[in-house]
Structure formats: C-alpha cells, structure tokens
Amino acid sequence: MSLVKNLALQVLTLLKHLWALVCDLSGFSRGLLAIIRFEIKRVTTPGRAFWWVFVAIFPIVIACLLRYVVEPQVRENIQNAVIHQQMMIEQNQNQQIIVPATSGDQSGMGQLPPGAQLQPGQAQPMAAPPPIGSNRDQLYTVALYLLGPSIACMLGALLIAAPAIASELEQHSWIYLATRPNGVFFLVAGKYIVAVMWAFSATLIGVTGGAMICGQEYNSALSIPGPQKLQLSLSQLNSSVGVDDEFALTMSVTNQSQSAINDVQLRVRHTYEFKLTDLAEKKRDNRGSRLVESIATLGPGETKSVDIRILAEKATGNQVGRITAMMDYPETPSPVSVVESIQIFKESPPTFFWRVVILIATAFFAAIAYSALYLVIGALFPARAMVFCVAYTIGAEGILSMLPAVVNRLTVQYRLRSFLFHHLQDGSGVSEGVGDALLVTGGADQPLWILIHAAICLGVSLLIVLSREFTTAAESDV
Amino acid sequence: MSGPLIELEHVTKLYGTVIGVNDFTARLEPGAYGLVGPNGAGKSTLLNLLTGQLVPNRGRVRVFGANPNQNSELLSKTGFCPGYEGLYSTTSGLDWVTLLLQLHGPPYRAARARAQECMELVGMEHGMNRPISTYSRGMRQRTKLAQAMAHKPTLMILDEPFSGLDPVGRAEMTAVLREFVEEGNSIVIASHVLHEIEALTDNFLLICGGRLLASGTAAEVNQLLFETPSEVELTCDRPEYLGGVLLQQELVRSASVITRDGAEILILQTLNARELGTALPGIIADHSINVVRMTTVDESLQALFNSLMKIHRGEQ
C-alpha cells in the first residue's frame, strides 16, 4: 500500500515538475538548452568522437564490401549461368540468344504461362537467375536497414544513453545537478536529446553514404544494349489507363545498323498475375510468348513502337507482375533472339531518393526509441547499465523480435521493420517475400507507437531517478 | 516559505540496517552553524536530508518551513557544496559553474558573467578557463564553493569545504563565507575539525553515531571539554609523590607512573580538567616539584565525542 502511495506521490511530483516547466517555458528551454549544449561539448571529446565516426563509417564500409566485393561475384555467377544456358539452347536449337545480364530485371523468366506446351528438342525456358535489378535494390534496402537503424543506431544509443545516469553517479557529479531546481528533469531530458542526436547523426551519415554507394539499378524503362543490330526497349507508360489495374506499355525496336533488316518479330511473355488485354486472342508459342508485331522491313535508324495493354488479375500490393520482351530476327549464320523482362508496378516505381528518405526516417525513429529504452534500463540498473542493455538487446530485440508470434510486436525492431516495409511497399515495391522474411505486417501507426513507447520510457526514467535516493552510499555501489 | 531555518523532528534515516541519523531533533534559527562530528558521524546524511536528496524513514525535516524533497523553490534558495569532488574533468571550471547556474534560469550571458564573478571571488580568476583535470585539490574546493554561491542562495550547506585548502586558502574562504553570513544569509557547515569552523561561527552541533550529542557556542563546547573525563600526562621529578598529593586532594580519579624513553611520566585521569588545571600550579610550587612537560593526551574532538557517547549510554 505504501508502495502505491509512494508511486502516486512520485507521479504527482513529476506532474508538478512538468506543470512548473510548462508555466515557465523560457526557463525550461534555457535549462534544457544548457544541458544539451554542455553534453554536446562532452560528447565531442576525442574518445567519443572516435566512436561516433566508427558508428557512422561502419555501414558505409559494409556497403562498400557488398557493392564492390559481393555483388561482382554474384553478377559473375549470373553471367556464368546464362552462358551455360545459352550453350544448352544453342545445342538444342542452333539458335543464338543474347541476354544482357546488366540491365533490367531477369527474375521470373523461367515461369511458364498456364497452358504452355514444350516439345521434345525445343529450347528450355531459362531458369530464374539469382536476383538482380529491383530485387538487388530490395536486398540493399534491407541490408542498409540492418546496418543503419538496426545496428548502428542501436549501438549509438547504447553508447550514449545507457551510461547517462550511471556516469553521473560514478563521478559523483549527480548531486550538483540534483540540487538544482528541476535539475534531474533537465539532466534526463537533456541527455536523452543528446543521445538521440548523437545516434541519429551517425546513422544518417552511415545510411546516406551506404545508399549512395549501393545506388539503384532498377529502372521501369527497359533498354537492352548490346552488339546486336537492333535495340529493344520496353517501358511502362503510366500507372493505369482509365480502367482499374489496366496498364500501358510501349515496346520499341530501333535498327542501329546501316542496312535494312527484314522479318523482325516482337513477342511478349508474362507471369500469371495479369493478362494482355489487346493480345488475348493471340496464341502462345512454344516459349509461352505471344506475337505482338511482325515487322516486314526495318530501315537503317528506323524505330518501330507498339503499345501493349495489360490487365492485372492477381496484383499483390504495389506489384502487378513481370513482362518479358522478346525480339527475333534472322541473322547469318544463326537467327538472333533478345530477351528481357521488367517488373510492372501499380504506382510510381521506386526512387533512390524515396528509399533513402524512408531509411533515414527509420533511423530517426530508431534513435528515439532505443535512446529512451536504454535510458530507462540505465536508470533501473545504474550499476550494470551496459550489461543489462546488451542482454536486453540480444534477448528482446534480437531473438524475441524475430519470433513469429504476437509477442514480437512489443519490440522496437518489429515496429521499425513494419515502418520500413509499410512505406517501401506502398511506394517502392518491396516485395511480399521481403515482408514475410521480416515478419512484419504493414501499418501506418508505427511512428505513433514508437513515440508513445519513448514517452513512456522517458516518464519511467524520470520517475525512477526522482524516487530513488542516489547518495554517497548508493553511489559507492556503482 | 517561512519559519525557522531548519527544523528536524525525531529524524531517523536508515541505510538498510545501518543507522545514518538516529532520532535527531533540532530547531535552528537563521544564522551560521557548525555541524561537528568525527568521520562516519552522520554529518553528510544530515546534509543530504536538508537538501532533499534523502527522505527520512521516520520524523520530519523542514527547511524554511518546507519539505526539501523535490522542492524546486527551496533548491533555488539553497546552495550545496558536497564533501566529494564530482567535477567534470574535461570542462573548465567557468563552464561548469555557468552550466549549474543556467539551471536556475538566467540566460547564458548573465550566467556566464555571474559565474565569472564568483570564480574571481573565490580566487580562481587565473585558472577558471583551464580544464578541471589540471586543478589542484584546493582549486577544486574553491570551484565547488563558487558553484554553491553563484545563484545567490540565502542558505549554504557546506560539507567539509576547507578540506584540501592550504592555510592561506582556508583564511580566504573563511573571509568569503563570513561576508556571506554578514549579509544576513545562513550557513550550515559540516566538519570533523572544530577549529576549522570556529573562525566562522560560534554555534555548534556536535553529532556522533547519527545522534545529536550536544549543541551550543564555542565557549559552551570548551566548557564541555573541560568537564568531561580526560587524561593528563606530566613529565616531572618525583612523579609518585605528586600523584599521591593529587589523589589525596581528590583532584584526580587515578594516577600511574610509566617510563617512556628513559623518563618517568605521571598519567592522571580526572573528571574535571579545569579544576585540576587551576590547582596544579599551586601544588607544584608548594611542593617544589620540577615539571618539564604537561599535556592532555585526549583533547581531540574524537575523545570528546567518545566521552559524550559514554555519558549518553550511561557509562559515566
């Protein structure tokens, strides 16, 4: 009973403090700014500055490794797989196929449309190569999330917020601040703000730098360069054309050679999520593709464009499906076939800027949430703040957040992942698979949840430091 | 806020099973007070209760008639100089005092100017811009004093403020504090060395084992010193004879002779050192005894406290 009474008294005291501060806003801001300015001076010492640089550089270094060491290796593997398949097809059909591996998205090429029939001895459809293009961008987005908001920001908050109270007790400086009017409030709030600034600024540098290094490869307009005489391109014109879920594409072919080329065939193949509105009557060939246009003669430098309409039937989220463009023309000694595919989106395709903005926003919310969380753990266990914070991070944020159960919703990681997925899914085409892997369900209320969580943590921290007696005897235990 | 400067009613503070302050009752009017007691007497606990950093387990604490716990209004009128250092080593003394002053509300420039003024007042004009890590202990003490008085409090609570100061520094700080008191402000100053605060105030509270043993002026404390059992050592010729005379006249409770460094020493235990001190010169002259040296072996504060504690427990 006395505990409840004591707690109620402390809550009342806290509210009194807050009310007094609200009544004297200028004094409040001056006190808070004084602590912030002083703490910023303290965290810019060489030792702390080293850690800031480390937290900021860490995602950039890993991004560099991914971009310049891992990715070339993956691309080489793709190239080898494609060459291997080409050789198999040439053996079967004696036909030359050129598949540029460096542009556009090739995943999904191996999918057969319903009803496709393969004859013995005919070319096998290509198996899906490792992800590239929009999948590559998704992977980099997830990697940058893990490196930035998830690890760097958490580390930054851990370094500054966790020992915020313990350090004052250790060096016996607590008493000087605690014997000032609202000194404890200013101290906790000021240190929290500095921790958020410290962690967020380092992560901002890390995420932005990492994103610039990773870049973006996916482009909704597909253009296939190469040594061939004809240039094939496929582009999404707009998000819809009057009817819901109906999209327009343009398929273009340009003769880049000095002589006319005869008998050029443009074909398309698609995944099962949608159908081709204006080509529905055309039958599929043995590769599962439909003839779009047969061009008798294409003069030197001449371009021929054809519009195609598609109707989404099983669109999931922002993604409609994949379209594969194919072009065949006779060439000596063997005919040439050019194949490429792109992902079709309902809304605007992802932009590099949007991805970076969402990652930075996630980092900001991570800094807010983790700083508050570590502050309250530091207030509860000032003697072993770091140990308890690390244990909580591993147990709750590491393991619990990845459990496929409702309990993972109590973790900050879950909220951050949901925020990221929600915004990139709507605007940028992070696939359902990525969402499933991250165990999230999208939701626009994540920032609100994070802000409420941080406010509760801050309030509890203040209650703890206001009610606990940090005196000489207590300090000696730290 | 009104009322007496400090009111303590049966205040008890426990650290688990250890008693910090034990049933302490006192009522102090505005003025300067010395809180005197040996190490571990409970002085710091009492000061922490007065600043609201501790809450008593039993009893009631009032400063200017108000509960000091989480009392911002009271804290703005109180300056506190704790016994331990706790200064940020990487910042300058001026920056630190400015920060603490800003928490009272003044804007940065005003706070900076006042902090500078206080640092000069405590004799830190040459070192105030240096990092605190380069300060000597005396300089740190001066800086601590500057932060306690920077916001112009009406009550300063000082825990061992002269610790680490050289005699010159001690005299300078005493002058600063005396001026503060002369301006009509109050001071509660804790120390385990009586003469450190004698120069500042005549009012003492003697505390030991968390209890208030005695209170009064310096003269009253000296009287107390004289009236408590004490031991006197005499280096003289014919010590056995002198001891016999003193026992016969009931001026001492016991007399014994020991040999130390080849000299015979008479050790006397008396209940009334003042009476002995008054009668001894006449006895020495009457009996033509040659006294080489006379000392009281337990004139320290600790001895006084030990004696007071014995009285308190009813052992004497």
mmCIF file with all atom_site columns, C-alpha atoms in Angstrom, chain A residues 10 13 16-17 26-27 30-35 37-39 41-42 45 168 171-184 186-187 191 465-473 475, chain B residues 13 15 44 48 51 53-56 69-73 75-76 78 80-82 84-92 95-96 99-108 112 144 147-148 151:
data_model
loop_
_atom_site.group_PDB
_atom_site.id
_atom_site.type_symbol
_atom_site.label_atom_id
_atom_site.label_alt_id
_atom_site.label_comp_id
_atom_site.label_asym_id
_atom_site.label_entity_id
_atom_site.label_seq_id
_atom_site.pdbx_PDB_ins_code
_atom_site.Cartn_x
_atom_site.Cartn_y
_atom_site.Cartn_z
_atom_site.occupancy
_atom_site.B_iso_or_equiv
_atom_site.pdbx_formal_charge
_atom_site.auth_seq_id
_atom_site.auth_comp_id
_atom_site.auth_asym_id
_atom_site.auth_atom_id
_atom_site.pdbx_PDB_model_num
ATOM 1  C CA . GLN A 1 10  ? 6.216  10.493 -7.316  1.00 0.00 ? 10  GLN A CA 1
ATOM 2  C CA . THR A 1 13  ? 5.750  15.279 -8.172  1.00 0.00 ? 13  THR A CA 1
ATOM 3  C CA . LYS A 1 16  ? 4.159  19.158 -10.728 1.00 0.00 ? 16  LYS A CA 1
ATOM 4  C CA . HIS A 1 17  ? 7.606  19.460 -12.297 1.00 0.00 ? 17  HIS A CA 1
ATOM 5  C CA . SER A 1 26  ? 11.639 30.316 -21.249 1.00 0.00 ? 26  SER A CA 1
ATOM 6  C CA . GLY A 1 27  ? 13.296 28.991 -18.098 1.00 0.00 ? 27  GLY A CA 1
ATOM 7  C CA . ARG A 1 30  ? 17.145 27.704 -21.146 1.00 0.00 ? 30  ARG A CA 1
ATOM 8  C CA . GLY A 1 31  ? 17.754 24.917 -18.647 1.00 0.00 ? 31  GLY A CA 1
ATOM 9  C CA . LEU A 1 32  ? 17.323 22.217 -21.239 1.00 0.00 ? 32  LEU A CA 1
ATOM 10 C CA . LEU A 1 33  ? 19.496 24.007 -23.777 1.00 0.00 ? 33  LEU A CA 1
ATOM 11 C CA . ALA A 1 34  ? 22.199 24.482 -21.156 1.00 0.00 ? 34  ALA A CA 1
ATOM 12 C CA . ILE A 1 35  ? 22.361 20.740 -20.507 1.00 0.00 ? 35  ILE A CA 1
ATOM 13 C CA . ARG A 1 37  ? 24.987 22.379 -25.062 1.00 0.00 ? 37  ARG A CA 1
ATOM 14 C CA . PHE A 1 38  ? 27.124 21.112 -22.207 1.00 0.00 ? 38  PHE A CA 1
ATOM 15 C CA . GLU A 1 39  ? 26.544 17.455 -23.069 1.00 0.00 ? 39  GLU A CA 1
ATOM 16 C CA . LYS A 1 41  ? 30.645 19.574 -25.625 1.00 0.00 ? 41  LYS A CA 1
ATOM 17 C CA . ARG A 1 42  ? 31.291 16.484 -23.546 1.00 0.00 ? 42  ARG A CA 1
ATOM 18 C CA . THR A 1 45  ? 35.850 14.720 -26.883 1.00 0.00 ? 45  THR A CA 1
ATOM 19 C CA . GLU A 1 168 ? 26.972 10.925 -13.343 1.00 0.00 ? 168 GLU A CA 1
ATOM 20 C CA . GLN A 1 171 ? 31.930 10.536 -10.965 1.00 0.00 ? 171 GLN A CA 1
ATOM 21 C CA . HIS A 1 172 ? 29.760 11.976 -8.140  1.00 0.00 ? 172 HIS A CA 1
ATOM 22 C CA . SER A 1 173 ? 28.536 14.814 -10.353 1.00 0.00 ? 173 SER A CA 1
ATOM 23 C CA . TRP A 1 174 ? 24.911 13.782 -9.936  1.00 0.00 ? 174 TRP A CA 1
ATOM 24 C CA . ILE A 1 175 ? 24.460 15.659 -6.674  1.00 0.00 ? 175 ILE A CA 1
ATOM 25 C CA . TYR A 1 176 ? 25.382 19.030 -8.201  1.00 0.00 ? 176 TYR A CA 1
ATOM 26 C CA . LEU A 1 177 ? 22.614 18.695 -10.787 1.00 0.00 ? 177 LEU A CA 1
ATOM 27 C CA . ALA A 1 178 ? 20.108 17.084 -8.438  1.00 0.00 ? 178 ALA A CA 1
ATOM 28 C CA . THR A 1 179 ? 20.314 20.025 -6.043  1.00 0.00 ? 179 THR A CA 1
ATOM 29 C CA . ARG A 1 180 ? 19.227 22.483 -8.753  1.00 0.00 ? 180 ARG A CA 1
ATOM 30 C CA . PRO A 1 181 ? 15.586 23.353 -9.411  1.00 0.00 ? 181 PRO A CA 1
ATOM 31 C CA . ASN A 1 182 ? 14.286 20.683 -11.838 1.00 0.00 ? 182 ASN A CA 1
ATOM 32 C CA . GLY A 1 183 ? 17.920 19.630 -12.259 1.00 0.00 ? 183 GLY A CA 1
ATOM 33 C CA . VAL A 1 184 ? 17.135 15.919 -12.541 1.00 0.00 ? 184 VAL A CA 1
ATOM 34 C CA . PHE A 1 186 ? 16.838 18.714 -17.221 1.00 0.00 ? 186 PHE A CA 1
ATOM 35 C CA . LEU A 1 187 ? 19.590 16.146 -16.856 1.00 0.00 ? 187 LEU A CA 1
ATOM 36 C CA . LYS A 1 191 ? 20.951 13.570 -22.026 1.00 0.00 ? 191 LYS A CA 1
ATOM 37 C CA . VAL A 1 465 ? 15.512 8.991  -10.737 1.00 0.00 ? 465 VAL A CA 1
ATOM 38 C CA . LEU A 1 466 ? 13.106 11.201 -8.816  1.00 0.00 ? 466 LEU A CA 1
ATOM 39 C CA . SER A 1 467 ? 12.141 8.467  -6.395  1.00 0.00 ? 467 SER A CA 1
ATOM 40 C CA . ARG A 1 468 ? 15.496 6.765  -5.901  1.00 0.00 ? 468 ARG A CA 1
ATOM 41 C CA . GLU A 1 469 ? 17.988 8.105  -3.396  1.00 0.00 ? 469 GLU A CA 1
ATOM 42 C CA . PHE A 1 470 ? 21.281 8.389  -5.212  1.00 0.00 ? 470 PHE A CA 1
ATOM 43 C CA . THR A 1 471 ? 23.519 9.441  -2.348  1.00 0.00 ? 471 THR A CA 1
ATOM 44 C CA . THR A 1 472 ? 27.030 8.680  -1.255  1.00 0.00 ? 472 THR A CA 1
ATOM 45 C CA . ALA A 1 473 ? 26.103 5.213  -0.108  1.00 0.00 ? 473 ALA A CA 1
ATOM 46 C CA . GLU A 1 475 ? 26.948 5.888  -5.476  1.00 0.00 ? 475 GLU A CA 1
ATOM 47 C CA . LYS B 2 13  ? 17.489 7.678  8.401   1.00 0.00 ? 13  LYS B CA 1
ATOM 48 C CA . TYR B 2 15  ? 20.658 2.603  5.079   1.00 0.00 ? 15  TYR B CA 1
ATOM 49 C CA . SER B 2 44  ? 26.729 14.024 5.285   1.00 0.00 ? 44  SER B CA 1
ATOM 50 C CA . ASN B 2 48  ? 21.580 15.192 2.311   1.00 0.00 ? 48  ASN B CA 1
ATOM 51 C CA . THR B 2 51  ? 18.948 19.238 0.633   1.00 0.00 ? 51  THR B CA 1
ATOM 52 C CA . GLN B 2 53  ? 18.379 14.135 -1.550  1.00 0.00 ? 53  GLN B CA 1
ATOM 53 C CA . LEU B 2 54  ? 17.370 11.720 1.173   1.00 0.00 ? 54  LEU B CA 1
ATOM 54 C CA . VAL B 2 55  ? 13.961 11.175 2.693   1.00 0.00 ? 55  VAL B CA 1
ATOM 55 C CA . PRO B 2 56  ? 13.866 10.249 6.392   1.00 0.00 ? 56  PRO B CA 1
ATOM 56 C CA . ASN B 2 69  ? 12.385 16.767 -1.056  1.00 0.00 ? 69  ASN B CA 1
ATOM 57 C CA . GLN B 2 70  ? 11.985 17.649 -4.767  1.00 0.00 ? 70  GLN B CA 1
ATOM 58 C CA . ASN B 2 71  ? 11.267 21.222 -3.778  1.00 0.00 ? 71  ASN B CA 1
ATOM 59 C CA . SER B 2 72  ? 12.422 23.428 -6.646  1.00 0.00 ? 72  SER B CA 1
ATOM 60 C CA . GLU B 2 73  ? 11.556 26.657 -4.875  1.00 0.00 ? 73  GLU B CA 1
ATOM 61 C CA . LEU B 2 75  ? 16.516 24.444 -4.053  1.00 0.00 ? 75  LEU B CA 1
ATOM 62 C CA . SER B 2 76  ? 16.691 27.840 -5.742  1.00 0.00 ? 76  SER B CA 1
ATOM 63 C CA . THR B 2 78  ? 19.881 26.776 -1.233  1.00 0.00 ? 78  THR B CA 1
ATOM 64 C CA . PHE B 2 80  ? 25.106 22.988 -1.655  1.00 0.00 ? 80  PHE B CA 1
ATOM 65 C CA . CYS B 2 81  ? 28.782 22.099 -1.615  1.00 0.00 ? 81  CYS B CA 1
ATOM 66 C CA . PRO B 2 82  ? 29.115 18.315 -1.160  1.00 0.00 ? 82  PRO B CA 1
ATOM 67 C CA . TYR B 2 84  ? 33.225 14.687 -2.512  1.00 0.00 ? 84  TYR B CA 1
ATOM 68 C CA . GLU B 2 85  ? 34.523 16.259 -5.696  1.00 0.00 ? 85  GLU B CA 1
ATOM 69 C CA . GLY B 2 86  ? 32.492 15.070 -8.675  1.00 0.00 ? 86  GLY B CA 1
ATOM 70 C CA . LEU B 2 87  ? 33.633 17.746 -11.082 1.00 0.00 ? 87  LEU B CA 1
ATOM 71 C CA . TYR B 2 88  ? 33.777 17.079 -14.827 1.00 0.00 ? 88  TYR B CA 1
ATOM 72 C CA . SER B 2 89  ? 37.452 16.748 -15.618 1.00 0.00 ? 89  SER B CA 1
ATOM 73 C CA . THR B 2 90  ? 37.340 17.771 -19.282 1.00 0.00 ? 90  THR B CA 1
ATOM 74 C CA . THR B 2 91  ? 35.461 21.033 -18.866 1.00 0.00 ? 91  THR B CA 1
ATOM 75 C CA . SER B 2 92  ? 36.709 24.285 -17.437 1.00 0.00 ? 92  SER B CA 1
ATOM 76 C CA . ASP B 2 95  ? 31.917 26.379 -17.959 1.00 0.00 ? 95  ASP B CA 1
ATOM 77 C CA . TRP B 2 96  ? 30.834 24.088 -15.158 1.00 0.00 ? 96  TRP B CA 1
ATOM 78 C CA . LEU B 2 99  ? 26.039 25.327 -16.541 1.00 0.00 ? 99  LEU B CA 1
ATOM 79 C CA . LEU B 2 100 ? 24.896 24.866 -12.958 1.00 0.00 ? 100 LEU B CA 1
ATOM 80 C CA . LEU B 2 101 ? 23.862 28.483 -12.763 1.00 0.00 ? 101 LEU B CA 1
ATOM 81 C CA . GLN B 2 102 ? 21.888 28.250 -16.002 1.00 0.00 ? 102 GLN B CA 1
ATOM 82 C CA . LEU B 2 103 ? 19.713 25.568 -14.423 1.00 0.00 ? 103 LEU B CA 1
ATOM 83 C CA . HIS B 2 104 ? 18.375 28.291 -12.157 1.00 0.00 ? 104 HIS B CA 1
ATOM 84 C CA . GLY B 2 105 ? 17.030 30.109 -15.170 1.00 0.00 ? 105 GLY B CA 1
ATOM 85 C CA . PRO B 2 106 ? 19.269 33.040 -16.132 1.00 0.00 ? 106 PRO B CA 1
ATOM 86 C CA . PRO B 2 107 ? 20.228 33.354 -19.791 1.00 0.00 ? 107 PRO B CA 1
ATOM 87 C CA . TYR B 2 108 ? 23.665 32.225 -20.868 1.00 0.00 ? 108 TYR B CA 1
ATOM 88 C CA . ARG B 2 112 ? 28.464 33.432 -17.588 1.00 0.00 ? 112 ARG B CA 1
ATOM 89 C CA . LYS B 2 144 ? 32.849 23.933 -5.637  1.00 0.00 ? 144 LYS B CA 1
ATOM 90 C CA . GLN B 2 147 ? 29.025 26.921 -7.739  1.00 0.00 ? 147 GLN B CA 1
ATOM 91 C CA . ALA B 2 148 ? 27.308 26.821 -4.344  1.00 0.00 ? 148 ALA B CA 1
ATOM 92 C CA . HIS B 2 151 ? 22.893 31.691 -7.711  1.00 0.00 ? 151 HIS B CA 1
#
